[in-house]
Coordinates of C-alpha atoms and ligand atoms in Angstrom, one line a residue:
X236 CA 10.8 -40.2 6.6
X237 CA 8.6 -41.2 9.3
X238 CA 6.0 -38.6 11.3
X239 CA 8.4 -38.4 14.5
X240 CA 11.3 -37.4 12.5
X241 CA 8.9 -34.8 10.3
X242 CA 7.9 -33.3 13.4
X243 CA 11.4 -32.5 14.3
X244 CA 12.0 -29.9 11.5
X245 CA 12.1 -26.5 12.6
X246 CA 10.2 -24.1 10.7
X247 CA 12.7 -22.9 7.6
X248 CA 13.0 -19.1 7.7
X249 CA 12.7 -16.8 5.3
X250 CA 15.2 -14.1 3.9
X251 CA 14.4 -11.0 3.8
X252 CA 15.6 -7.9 3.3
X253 CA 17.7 -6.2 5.9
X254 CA 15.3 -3.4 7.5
X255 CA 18.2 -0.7 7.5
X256 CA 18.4 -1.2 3.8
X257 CA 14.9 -1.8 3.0
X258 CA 13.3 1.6 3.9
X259 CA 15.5 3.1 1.3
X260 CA 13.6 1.4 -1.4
X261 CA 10.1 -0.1 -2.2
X262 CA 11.4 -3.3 -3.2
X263 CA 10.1 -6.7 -1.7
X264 CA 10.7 -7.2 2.0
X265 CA 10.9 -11.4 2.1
X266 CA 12.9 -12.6 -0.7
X267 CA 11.1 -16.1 -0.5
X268 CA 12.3 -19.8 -0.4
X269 CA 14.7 -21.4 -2.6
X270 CA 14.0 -24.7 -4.2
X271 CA 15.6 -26.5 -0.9
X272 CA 14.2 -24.5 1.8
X273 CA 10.7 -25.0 0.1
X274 CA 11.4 -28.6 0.2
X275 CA 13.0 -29.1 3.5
X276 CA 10.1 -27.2 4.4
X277 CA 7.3 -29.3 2.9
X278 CA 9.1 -32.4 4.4
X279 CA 7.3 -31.1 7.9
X280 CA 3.8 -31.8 6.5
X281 CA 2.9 -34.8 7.9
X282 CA 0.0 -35.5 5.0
X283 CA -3.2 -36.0 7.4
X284 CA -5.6 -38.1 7.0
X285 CA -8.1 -35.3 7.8
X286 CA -6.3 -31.6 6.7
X287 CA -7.7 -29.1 9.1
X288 CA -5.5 -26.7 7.1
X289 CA -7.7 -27.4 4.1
X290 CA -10.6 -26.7 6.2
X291 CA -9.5 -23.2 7.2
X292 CA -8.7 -21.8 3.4
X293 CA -11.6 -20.2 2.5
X294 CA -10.9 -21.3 -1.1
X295 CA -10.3 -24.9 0.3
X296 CA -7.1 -25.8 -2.2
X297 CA -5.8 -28.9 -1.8
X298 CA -3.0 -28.4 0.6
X299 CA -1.6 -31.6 1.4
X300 CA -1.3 -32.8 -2.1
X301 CA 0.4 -29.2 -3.8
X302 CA 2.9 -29.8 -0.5
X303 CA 3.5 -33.4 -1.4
X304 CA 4.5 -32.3 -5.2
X305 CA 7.3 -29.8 -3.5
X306 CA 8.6 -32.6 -1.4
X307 CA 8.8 -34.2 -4.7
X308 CA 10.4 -31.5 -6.1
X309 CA 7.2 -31.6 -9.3
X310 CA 7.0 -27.8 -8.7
X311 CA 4.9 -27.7 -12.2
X312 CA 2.5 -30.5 -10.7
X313 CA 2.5 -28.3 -6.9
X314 CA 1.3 -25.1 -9.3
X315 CA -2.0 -27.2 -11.5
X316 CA -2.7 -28.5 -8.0
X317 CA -3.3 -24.7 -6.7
X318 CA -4.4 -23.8 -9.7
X319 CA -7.3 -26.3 -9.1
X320 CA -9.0 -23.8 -6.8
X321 CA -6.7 -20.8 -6.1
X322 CA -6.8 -18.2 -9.1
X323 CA -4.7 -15.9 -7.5
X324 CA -1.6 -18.1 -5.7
X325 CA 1.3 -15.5 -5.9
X326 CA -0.8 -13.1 -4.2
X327 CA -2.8 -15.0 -1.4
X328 CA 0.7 -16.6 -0.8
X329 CA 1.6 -13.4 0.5
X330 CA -1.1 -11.4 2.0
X331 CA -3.4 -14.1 3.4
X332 CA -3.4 -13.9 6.9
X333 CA -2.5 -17.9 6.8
X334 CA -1.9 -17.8 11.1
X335 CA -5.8 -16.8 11.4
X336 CA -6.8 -19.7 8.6
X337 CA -5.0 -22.6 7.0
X338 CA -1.7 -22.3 9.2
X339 CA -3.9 -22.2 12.6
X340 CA -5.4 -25.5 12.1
X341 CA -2.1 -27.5 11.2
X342 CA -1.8 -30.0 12.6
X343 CA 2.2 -29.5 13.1
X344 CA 1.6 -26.3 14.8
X345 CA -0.5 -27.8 17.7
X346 CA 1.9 -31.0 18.2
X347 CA 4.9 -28.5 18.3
X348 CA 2.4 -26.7 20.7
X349 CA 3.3 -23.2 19.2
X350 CA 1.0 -22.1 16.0
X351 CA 3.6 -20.0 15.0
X352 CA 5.4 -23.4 14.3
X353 CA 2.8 -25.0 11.8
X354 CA 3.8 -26.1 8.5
X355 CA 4.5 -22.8 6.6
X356 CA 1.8 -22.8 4.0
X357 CA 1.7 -19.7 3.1
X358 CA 5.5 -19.5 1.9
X359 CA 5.5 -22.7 0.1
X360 CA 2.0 -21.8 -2.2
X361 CA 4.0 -18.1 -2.7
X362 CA 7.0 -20.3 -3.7
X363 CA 5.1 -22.3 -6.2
X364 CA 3.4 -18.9 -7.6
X365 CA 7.3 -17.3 -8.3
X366 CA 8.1 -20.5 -9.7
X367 CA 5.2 -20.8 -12.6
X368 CA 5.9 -17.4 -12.9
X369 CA 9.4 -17.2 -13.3
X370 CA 9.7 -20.4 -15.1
X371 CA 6.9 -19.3 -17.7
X372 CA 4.7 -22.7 -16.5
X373 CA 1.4 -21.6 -18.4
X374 CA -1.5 -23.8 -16.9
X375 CA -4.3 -22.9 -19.6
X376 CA -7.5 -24.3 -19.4
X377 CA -8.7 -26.1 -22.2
X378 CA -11.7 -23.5 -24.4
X379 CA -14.5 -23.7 -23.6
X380 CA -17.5 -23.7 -25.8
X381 CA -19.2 -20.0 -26.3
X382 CA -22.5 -19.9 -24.3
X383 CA -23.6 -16.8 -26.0
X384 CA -24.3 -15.5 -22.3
X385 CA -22.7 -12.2 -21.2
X386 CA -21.7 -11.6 -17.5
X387 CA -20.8 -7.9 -16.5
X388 CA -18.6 -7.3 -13.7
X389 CA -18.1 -4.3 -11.6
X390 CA -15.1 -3.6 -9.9
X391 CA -11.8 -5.6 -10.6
X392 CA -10.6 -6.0 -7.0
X393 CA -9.8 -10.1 -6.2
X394 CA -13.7 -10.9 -5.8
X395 CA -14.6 -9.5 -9.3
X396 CA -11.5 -11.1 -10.8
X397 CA -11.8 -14.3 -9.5
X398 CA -15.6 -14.2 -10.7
X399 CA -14.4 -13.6 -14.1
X400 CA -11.5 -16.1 -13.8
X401 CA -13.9 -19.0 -12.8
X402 CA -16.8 -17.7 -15.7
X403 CA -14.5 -17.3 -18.2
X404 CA -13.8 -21.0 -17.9
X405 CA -17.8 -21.6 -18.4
X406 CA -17.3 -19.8 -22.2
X407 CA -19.9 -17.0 -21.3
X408 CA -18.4 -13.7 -22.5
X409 CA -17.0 -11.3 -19.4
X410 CA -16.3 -7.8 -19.3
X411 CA -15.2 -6.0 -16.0
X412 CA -15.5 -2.0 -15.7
X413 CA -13.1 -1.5 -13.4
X414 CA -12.7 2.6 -12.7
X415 CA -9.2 2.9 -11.9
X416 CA -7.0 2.7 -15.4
X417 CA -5.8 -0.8 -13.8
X418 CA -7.1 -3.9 -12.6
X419 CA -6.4 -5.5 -8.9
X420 CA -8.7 -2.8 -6.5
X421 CA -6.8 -2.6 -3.1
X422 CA -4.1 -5.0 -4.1
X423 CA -2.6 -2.4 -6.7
X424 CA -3.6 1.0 -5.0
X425 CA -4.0 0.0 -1.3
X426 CA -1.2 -2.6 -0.4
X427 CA 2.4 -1.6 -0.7
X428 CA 4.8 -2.2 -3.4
X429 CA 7.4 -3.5 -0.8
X430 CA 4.7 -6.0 0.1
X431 CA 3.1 -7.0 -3.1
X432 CA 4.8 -5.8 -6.5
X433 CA 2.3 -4.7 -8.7
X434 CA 4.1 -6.7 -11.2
X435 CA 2.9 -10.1 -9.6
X436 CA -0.9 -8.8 -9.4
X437 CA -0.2 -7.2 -13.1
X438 CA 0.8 -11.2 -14.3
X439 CA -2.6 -12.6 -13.0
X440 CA -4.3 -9.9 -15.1
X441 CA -2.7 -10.8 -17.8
X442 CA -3.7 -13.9 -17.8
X443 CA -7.0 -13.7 -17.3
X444 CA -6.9 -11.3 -20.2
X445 CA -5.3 -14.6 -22.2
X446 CA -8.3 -16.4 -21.0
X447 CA -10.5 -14.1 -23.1
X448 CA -11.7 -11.7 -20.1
X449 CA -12.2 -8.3 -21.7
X450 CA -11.4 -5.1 -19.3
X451 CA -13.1 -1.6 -19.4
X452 CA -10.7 0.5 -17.6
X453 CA -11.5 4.1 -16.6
X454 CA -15.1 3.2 -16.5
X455 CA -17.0 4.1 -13.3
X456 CA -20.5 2.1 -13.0
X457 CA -22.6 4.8 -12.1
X458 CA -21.2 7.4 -13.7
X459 CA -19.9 6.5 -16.7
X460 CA -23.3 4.9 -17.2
X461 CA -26.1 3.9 -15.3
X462 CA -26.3 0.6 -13.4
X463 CA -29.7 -0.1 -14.9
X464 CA -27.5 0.0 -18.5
X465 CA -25.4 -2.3 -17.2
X466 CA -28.0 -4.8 -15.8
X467 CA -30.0 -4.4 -19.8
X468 CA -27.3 -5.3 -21.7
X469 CA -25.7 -7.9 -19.9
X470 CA -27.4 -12.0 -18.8
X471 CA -26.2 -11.5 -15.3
X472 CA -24.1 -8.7 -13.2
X473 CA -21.5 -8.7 -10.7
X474 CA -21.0 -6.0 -8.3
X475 CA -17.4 -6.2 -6.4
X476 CA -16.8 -2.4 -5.8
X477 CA -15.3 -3.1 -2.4
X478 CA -15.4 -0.8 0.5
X479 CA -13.2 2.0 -0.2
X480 CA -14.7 5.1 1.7
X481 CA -12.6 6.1 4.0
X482 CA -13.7 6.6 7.6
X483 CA -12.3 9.7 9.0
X484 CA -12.2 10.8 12.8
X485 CA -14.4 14.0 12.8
X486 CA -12.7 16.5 14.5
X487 CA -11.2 20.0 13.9
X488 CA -8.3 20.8 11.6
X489 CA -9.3 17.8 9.8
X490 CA -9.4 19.3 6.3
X491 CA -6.2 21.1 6.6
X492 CA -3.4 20.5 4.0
X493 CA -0.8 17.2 4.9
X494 CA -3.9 15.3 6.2
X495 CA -4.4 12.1 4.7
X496 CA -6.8 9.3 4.1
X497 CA -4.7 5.9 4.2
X498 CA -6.4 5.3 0.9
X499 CA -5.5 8.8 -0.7
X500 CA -1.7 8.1 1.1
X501 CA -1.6 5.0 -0.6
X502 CA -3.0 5.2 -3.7
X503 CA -0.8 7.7 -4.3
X504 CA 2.4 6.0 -3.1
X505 CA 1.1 2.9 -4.4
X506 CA -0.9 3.3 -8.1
X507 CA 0.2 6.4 -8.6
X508 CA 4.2 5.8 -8.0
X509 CA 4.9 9.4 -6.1
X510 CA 8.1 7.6 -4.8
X511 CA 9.9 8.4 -8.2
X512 CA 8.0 12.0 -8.3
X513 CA 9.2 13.8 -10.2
X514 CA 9.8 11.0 -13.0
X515 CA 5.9 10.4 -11.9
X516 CA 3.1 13.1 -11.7
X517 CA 1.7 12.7 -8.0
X518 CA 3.5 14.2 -5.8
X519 CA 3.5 13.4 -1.9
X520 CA 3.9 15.6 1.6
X521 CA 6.3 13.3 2.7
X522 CA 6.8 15.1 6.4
X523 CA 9.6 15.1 8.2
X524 CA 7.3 13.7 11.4
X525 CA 4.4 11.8 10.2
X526 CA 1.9 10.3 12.3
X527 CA -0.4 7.8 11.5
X528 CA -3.7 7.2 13.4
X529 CA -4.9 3.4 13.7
X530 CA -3.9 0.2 14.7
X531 CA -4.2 -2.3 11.7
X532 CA -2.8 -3.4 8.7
X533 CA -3.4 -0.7 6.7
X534 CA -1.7 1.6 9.4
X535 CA 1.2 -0.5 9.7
X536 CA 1.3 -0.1 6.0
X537 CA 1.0 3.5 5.6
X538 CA 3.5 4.2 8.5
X539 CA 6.3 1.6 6.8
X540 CA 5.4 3.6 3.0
X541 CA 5.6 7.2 5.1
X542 CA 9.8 5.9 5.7
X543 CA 9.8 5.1 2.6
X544 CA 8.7 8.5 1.1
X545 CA 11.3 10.1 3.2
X546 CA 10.4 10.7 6.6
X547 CA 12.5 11.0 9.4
X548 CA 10.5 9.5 12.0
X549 CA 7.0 7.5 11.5
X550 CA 4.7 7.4 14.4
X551 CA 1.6 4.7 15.1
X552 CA -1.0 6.4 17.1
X553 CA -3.3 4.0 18.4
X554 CA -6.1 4.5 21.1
X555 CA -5.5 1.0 22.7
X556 CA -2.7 -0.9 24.2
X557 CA -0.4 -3.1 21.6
X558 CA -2.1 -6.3 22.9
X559 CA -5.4 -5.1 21.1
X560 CA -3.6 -4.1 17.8
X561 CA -5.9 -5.7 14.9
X562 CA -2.7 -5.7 13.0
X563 CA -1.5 -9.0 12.3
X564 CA 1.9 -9.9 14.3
X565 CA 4.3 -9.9 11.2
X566 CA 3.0 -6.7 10.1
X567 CA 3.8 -5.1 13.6
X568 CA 7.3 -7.2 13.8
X569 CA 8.3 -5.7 10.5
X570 CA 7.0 -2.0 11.0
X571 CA 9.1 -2.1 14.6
X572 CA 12.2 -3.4 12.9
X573 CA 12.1 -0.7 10.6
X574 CA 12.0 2.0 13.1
X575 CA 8.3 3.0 13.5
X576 CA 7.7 4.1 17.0
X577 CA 4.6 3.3 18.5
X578 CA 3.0 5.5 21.1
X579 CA -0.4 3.9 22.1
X580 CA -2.8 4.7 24.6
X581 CA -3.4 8.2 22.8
X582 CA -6.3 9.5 20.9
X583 CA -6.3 12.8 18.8
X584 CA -9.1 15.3 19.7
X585 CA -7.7 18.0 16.7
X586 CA -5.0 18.7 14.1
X587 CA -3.6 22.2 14.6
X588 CA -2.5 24.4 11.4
X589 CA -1.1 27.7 10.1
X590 CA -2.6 30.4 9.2
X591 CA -2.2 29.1 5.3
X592 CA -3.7 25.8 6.5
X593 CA -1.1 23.5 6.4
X594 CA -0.8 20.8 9.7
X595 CA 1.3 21.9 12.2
X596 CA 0.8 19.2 14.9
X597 CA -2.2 17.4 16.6
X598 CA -3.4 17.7 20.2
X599 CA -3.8 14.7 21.9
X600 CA -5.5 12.7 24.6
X601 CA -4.1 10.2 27.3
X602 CA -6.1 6.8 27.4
X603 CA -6.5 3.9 29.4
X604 CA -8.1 0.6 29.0
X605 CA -11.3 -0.2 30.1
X606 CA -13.9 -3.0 30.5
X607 CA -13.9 -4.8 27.6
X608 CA -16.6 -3.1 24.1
X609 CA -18.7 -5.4 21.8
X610 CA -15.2 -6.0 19.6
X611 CA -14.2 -8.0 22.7
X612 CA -11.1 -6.0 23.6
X613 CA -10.3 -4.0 26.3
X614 CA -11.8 -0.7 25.5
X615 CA -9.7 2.9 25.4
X616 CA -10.9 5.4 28.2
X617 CA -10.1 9.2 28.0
X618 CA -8.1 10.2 30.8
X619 CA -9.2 13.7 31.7
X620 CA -7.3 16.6 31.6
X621 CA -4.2 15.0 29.6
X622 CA -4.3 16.4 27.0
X623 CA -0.9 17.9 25.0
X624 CA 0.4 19.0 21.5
X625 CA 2.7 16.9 19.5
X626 CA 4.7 18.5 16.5
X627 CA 3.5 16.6 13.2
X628 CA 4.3 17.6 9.5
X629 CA 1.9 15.3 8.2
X630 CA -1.2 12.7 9.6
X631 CA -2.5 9.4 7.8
X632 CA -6.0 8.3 9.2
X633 CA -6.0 4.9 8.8
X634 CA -9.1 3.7 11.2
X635 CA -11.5 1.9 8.5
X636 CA -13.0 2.0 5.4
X637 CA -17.1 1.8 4.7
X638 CA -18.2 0.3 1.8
X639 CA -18.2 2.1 -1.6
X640 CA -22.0 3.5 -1.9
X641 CA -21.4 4.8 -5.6
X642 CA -23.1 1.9 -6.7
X643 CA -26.2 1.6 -4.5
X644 CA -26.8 5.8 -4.5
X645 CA -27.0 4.9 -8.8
X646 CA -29.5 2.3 -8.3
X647 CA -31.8 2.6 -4.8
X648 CA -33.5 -0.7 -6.0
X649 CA -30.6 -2.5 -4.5
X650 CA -31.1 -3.1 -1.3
X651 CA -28.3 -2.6 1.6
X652 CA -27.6 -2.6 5.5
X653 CA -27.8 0.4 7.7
X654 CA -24.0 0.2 7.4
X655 CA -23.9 0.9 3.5
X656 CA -23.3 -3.2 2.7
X657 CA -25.1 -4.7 0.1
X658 CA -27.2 -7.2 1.0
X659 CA -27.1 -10.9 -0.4
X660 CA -28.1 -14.2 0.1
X661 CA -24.9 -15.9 1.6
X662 CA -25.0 -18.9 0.1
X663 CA -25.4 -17.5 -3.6
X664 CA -24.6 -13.8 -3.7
X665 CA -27.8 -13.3 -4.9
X666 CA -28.5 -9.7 -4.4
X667 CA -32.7 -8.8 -4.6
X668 CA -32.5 -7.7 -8.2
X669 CA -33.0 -10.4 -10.2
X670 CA -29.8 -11.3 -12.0
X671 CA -27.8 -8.9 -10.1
X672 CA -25.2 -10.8 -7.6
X673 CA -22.2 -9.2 -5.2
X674 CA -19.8 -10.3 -3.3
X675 CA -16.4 -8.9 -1.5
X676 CA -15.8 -5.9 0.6
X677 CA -18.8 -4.3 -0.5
X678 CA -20.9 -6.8 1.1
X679 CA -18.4 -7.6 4.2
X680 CA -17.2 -3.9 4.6
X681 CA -13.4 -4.0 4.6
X682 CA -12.5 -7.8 4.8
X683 CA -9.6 -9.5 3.7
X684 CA -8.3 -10.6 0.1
X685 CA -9.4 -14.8 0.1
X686 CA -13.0 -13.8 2.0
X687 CA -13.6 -11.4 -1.4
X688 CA -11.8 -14.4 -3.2
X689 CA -14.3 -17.3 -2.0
X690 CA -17.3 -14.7 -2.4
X691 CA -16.3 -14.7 -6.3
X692 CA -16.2 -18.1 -6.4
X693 CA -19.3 -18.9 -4.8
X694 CA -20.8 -16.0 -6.8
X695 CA -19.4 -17.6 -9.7
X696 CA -21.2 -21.1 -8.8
X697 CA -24.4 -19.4 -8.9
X698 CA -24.1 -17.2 -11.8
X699 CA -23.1 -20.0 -14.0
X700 CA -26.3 -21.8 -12.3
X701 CA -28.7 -19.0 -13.1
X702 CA -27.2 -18.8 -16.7
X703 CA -27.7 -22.5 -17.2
X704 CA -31.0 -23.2 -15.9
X705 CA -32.3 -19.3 -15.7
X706 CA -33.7 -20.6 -12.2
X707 CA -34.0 -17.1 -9.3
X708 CA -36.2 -17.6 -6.4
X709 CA -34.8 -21.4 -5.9
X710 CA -31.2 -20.5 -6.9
X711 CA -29.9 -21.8 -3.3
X712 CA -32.0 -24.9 -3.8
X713 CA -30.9 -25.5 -6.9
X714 CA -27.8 -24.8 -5.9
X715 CA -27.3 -27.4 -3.2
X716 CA -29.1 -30.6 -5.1
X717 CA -27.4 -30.0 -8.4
X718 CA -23.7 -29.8 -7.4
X719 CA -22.5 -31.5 -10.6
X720 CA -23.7 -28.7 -12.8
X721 CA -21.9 -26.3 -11.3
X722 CA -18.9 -27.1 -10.8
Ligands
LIG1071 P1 -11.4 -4.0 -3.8 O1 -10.1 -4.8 -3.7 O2 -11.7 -2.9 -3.0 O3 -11.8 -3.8 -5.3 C1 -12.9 -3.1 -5.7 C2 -12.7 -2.5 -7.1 O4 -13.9 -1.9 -7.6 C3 -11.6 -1.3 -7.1 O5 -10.7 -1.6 -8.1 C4 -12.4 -0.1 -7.4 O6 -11.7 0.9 -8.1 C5 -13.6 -0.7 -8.2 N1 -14.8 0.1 -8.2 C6 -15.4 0.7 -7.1 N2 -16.5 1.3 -7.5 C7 -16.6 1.2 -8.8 C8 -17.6 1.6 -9.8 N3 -18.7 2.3 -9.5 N4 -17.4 1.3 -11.1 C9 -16.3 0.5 -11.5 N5 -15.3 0.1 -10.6 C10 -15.5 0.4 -9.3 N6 -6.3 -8.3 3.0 C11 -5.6 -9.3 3.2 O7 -6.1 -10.5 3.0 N7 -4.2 -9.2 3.5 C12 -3.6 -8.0 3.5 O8 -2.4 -8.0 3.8 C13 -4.4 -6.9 3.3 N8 -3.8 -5.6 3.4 C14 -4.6 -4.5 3.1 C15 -4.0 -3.3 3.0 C16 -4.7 -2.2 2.7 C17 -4.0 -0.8 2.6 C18 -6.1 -2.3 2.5 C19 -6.9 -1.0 2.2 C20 -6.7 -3.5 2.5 C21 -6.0 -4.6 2.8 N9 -6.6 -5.9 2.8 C22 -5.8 -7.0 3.0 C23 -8.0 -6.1 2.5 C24 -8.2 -6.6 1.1 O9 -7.4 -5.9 0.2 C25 -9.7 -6.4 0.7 O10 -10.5 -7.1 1.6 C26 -9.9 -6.9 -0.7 O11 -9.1 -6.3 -1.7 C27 -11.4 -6.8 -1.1 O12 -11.6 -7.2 -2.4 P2 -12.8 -6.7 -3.3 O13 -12.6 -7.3 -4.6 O14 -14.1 -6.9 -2.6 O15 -12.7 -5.1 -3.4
LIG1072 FE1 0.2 -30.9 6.3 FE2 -0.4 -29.2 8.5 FE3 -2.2 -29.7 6.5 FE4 -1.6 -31.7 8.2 S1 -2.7 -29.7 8.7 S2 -1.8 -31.8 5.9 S3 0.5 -31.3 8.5 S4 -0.2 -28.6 6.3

């Protein structure tokens, strides 16, 4: 097949579930390619000489050559291709935002001179994933030879695992304390069910597990014991808490009962399963009218989960226009199809209650969009005087999360930004303790799922460095003149 007639494809489509039917359960929303579609659809990569998609992966896999094996229809050979740099494929397949990275440099998308028509990378590498999975295709490294060196890791969110994934392979021995009772961070307490099943995250656990990673589970670094224990008894430290504080809005009626967190909405939705409460223990306001305030992905996904638990009617509540959402554009197109109304250009100045403190509706204010703020989007402008009261059962903040400060209040040695971050060396993840490294949300604030992935890898690079050659201050130098040794 020749480029002009590769060009030509249209993008293949997804299924997916039909939205009517979907908010009645939690199941997956896309049901994914078949075998044919994910060929048909690798036949529009046109194998460039110079990938620009592999460019914009922040993990870098080898994109051309996995898509080649689909068009070849070696599905095993696509999956040790991805496998190559991408410890994680079922999930990044899915919640990588592949139109702001890989997908937005293809080279497809521009000639078709639509992005949204690039070569759907995403879908094929989530393909491949359910395949190895579902096929039992077990791509084990060969074992390595015991180091003797012991590697702490803090947090077991996808920066701390892929650190231990890419260690493990090294033969130094790894053991995360994670302080949930499972490992994953936001991608098994923060991201839906009906957009990630905890069973796929669950099955990249596992296998690191086979591997020989061990996991401390209900163990909170800071509490459970001190940081500085951690640091004695291990050769090198990890720190991938993430950024989990939840940023609230600061205004009255704030504490009152059926206010939520996003993270506290989710996790129980999400970890803690209150969809089949009573079968489960945590239960869940669901609200009859529940509003949710924010305009991102994590408000998209707490407004689709509210419909889910039951409500009648979900509401967005953002302070912008739609144009400024920070959602991405799928998220948005599947919330709207599943009914959630969106009333922008409104900003809540308090939550009303009862007199037994339970929400009973939030007053709010009429915006408008002004010059543009140091985001670079239009900024929202109180109208005066425009005020009103909606009727709400229950409210989901979602506007941000900071990062998570347990860590850092444990240990003030470590130093962090203004913002509660901690601070690193970029290229190495080199924190200023000696030893100590981090990486993630924690030192991005609230990021995305391959950013905390290529933190952990690079991390990785330089722990394995530091191990080897027990080289600090010159780590980044090191680092860039010895390339061989740490790979
Ligand atoms: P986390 O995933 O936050 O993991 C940190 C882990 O550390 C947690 O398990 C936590 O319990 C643990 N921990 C914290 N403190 C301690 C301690 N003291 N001791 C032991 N363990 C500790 N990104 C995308 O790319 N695509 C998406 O679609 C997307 N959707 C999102 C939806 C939601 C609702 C949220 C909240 C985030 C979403 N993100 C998404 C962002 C993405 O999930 C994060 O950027 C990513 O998970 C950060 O990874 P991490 O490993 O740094 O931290
Ligand atoms: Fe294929 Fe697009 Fe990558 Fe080119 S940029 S190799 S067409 S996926």
């Amino acid at each position: 097949m020749n480029k002009k007639e590769r060009l030509q494809i249209p993008p293949v489509d997804m299924p997916e579930q039909d939205p009517k039917q979907r908010v009645t359960n939690v199941d997956e929303v896309p049901l994914g390619y078949t075998p044919e579609m994910a060929i048909l659809e690798a036949k529009r990569c046109v194998q460039c000489k110079r990938p620009f998609c592999v460019e914009g992966c922040p993990v870098g896999i080898d994109i051309p050559g996995f898509i080649q094996f689909i068009e070849d229809g070696d599905f095993e050979g696509a999956i040790h291709k991805i496998r190559e740099t991408n410890l994680l494929p079922a999930i990044c397949g899915r919640v990588c935002p592949q139109e702001e990275q890989c997908q937005l440099t293809c080279t497809i998308g521009k000639a078709r001179k639509d992005p949204t028509e690039a070569v759907n990378i995403g879908r094929l590498e989530r393909f491949i994933a359910d395949y190895e999975r579902e096929h039992g295709v077990v791509t084990m490294p060969p074992k390595p030879t015991p180091t003797g060196k012991k590697v702490a890791i803090v947090g077991a969110g996808p920066a701390g695992l892929t650190v231990a994934g890419d260690l493990v392979r090294h033969g130094h021995e790894i053991t995360v304390y994670e302080a949930f009772h499972k490992a994953g961070g936001v991608l098994i307490y923060g991201i839906p069910e009906f957009r990630l099943p905890k069973a796929i995250v669950q099955k990249e656990v596992d296998y690191l597990e086979k591997l020989g990673v061990n996991f401390k589970y209900n163990f909170v670094v800071g509490k459970t014991a001190p940081v500085q224990s951690i640091i004695d008894d291990n050769d090198a430290v990890f720190i991938g808490t993430g950024a989990g504080l939840p940023r609230f809005m600061r205004i009255d009626g704030e504490n009152l009962l059926g206010v939520y967190s996003a993270n506290e909405y989710l996790t129980r939705a999400n970890l803690m399963q209150a969809y089949s409460f009573p079968e489960t223990d945590t239960p869940l306001i669901s609200g009859k009218k529940v509003a949710t305030i924010g305009g991102g992905n994590v408000a998209m996904d707490c407004a689709r989960t509210a419909l889910r638990m039951g409500a009648e009617k979900s509401l967005i509540i953002y302070r912008r226009a739609e144009e400024q959402m920070p959602a991405r554009l799928e998220e948005i197109h599947h919330a709207k199809q599943e009914g959630v109304e969106f009333h922008t250009l409104r900003n809540p100045v308090r939550f009303l209650g009862d007199d037994k403190n339970w929400l009973t509706g939030v007053e709010l204010l009429k915006m408008e969009l002004g010059e543009p703020d140091a985001s670079g989007r239009r900024s929202p402008v109180p109208v005066p005087d425009s005020e009103w009261v909606e009727e709400i059962d229950a409210v989901i903040v979602a506007i941000g999360n900071s990062p998570n400060p347990l860590v850092p209040k444990d240990h003030p040695e470590l130093e962090v930004t203004r913002w509660g971050g901690i601070v690193v060396n970029e290229a190495t993840g080199q924190t200023n303790i000696q030893g100590v490294f981090a990486g993630g949300d924690i030192v991005l604030g609230a990021a995305t799922v391959i950013l905390a992935m290529g933190h952990g890898r690079q991390a990785a690079k330089s722990i394995n460095m530091y191990l080897s050659s027990g080289r600090w201050s010159d780590l980044e130098e090191a680092l860039s003149t010895d390339r061989a040794d740490v790979r």
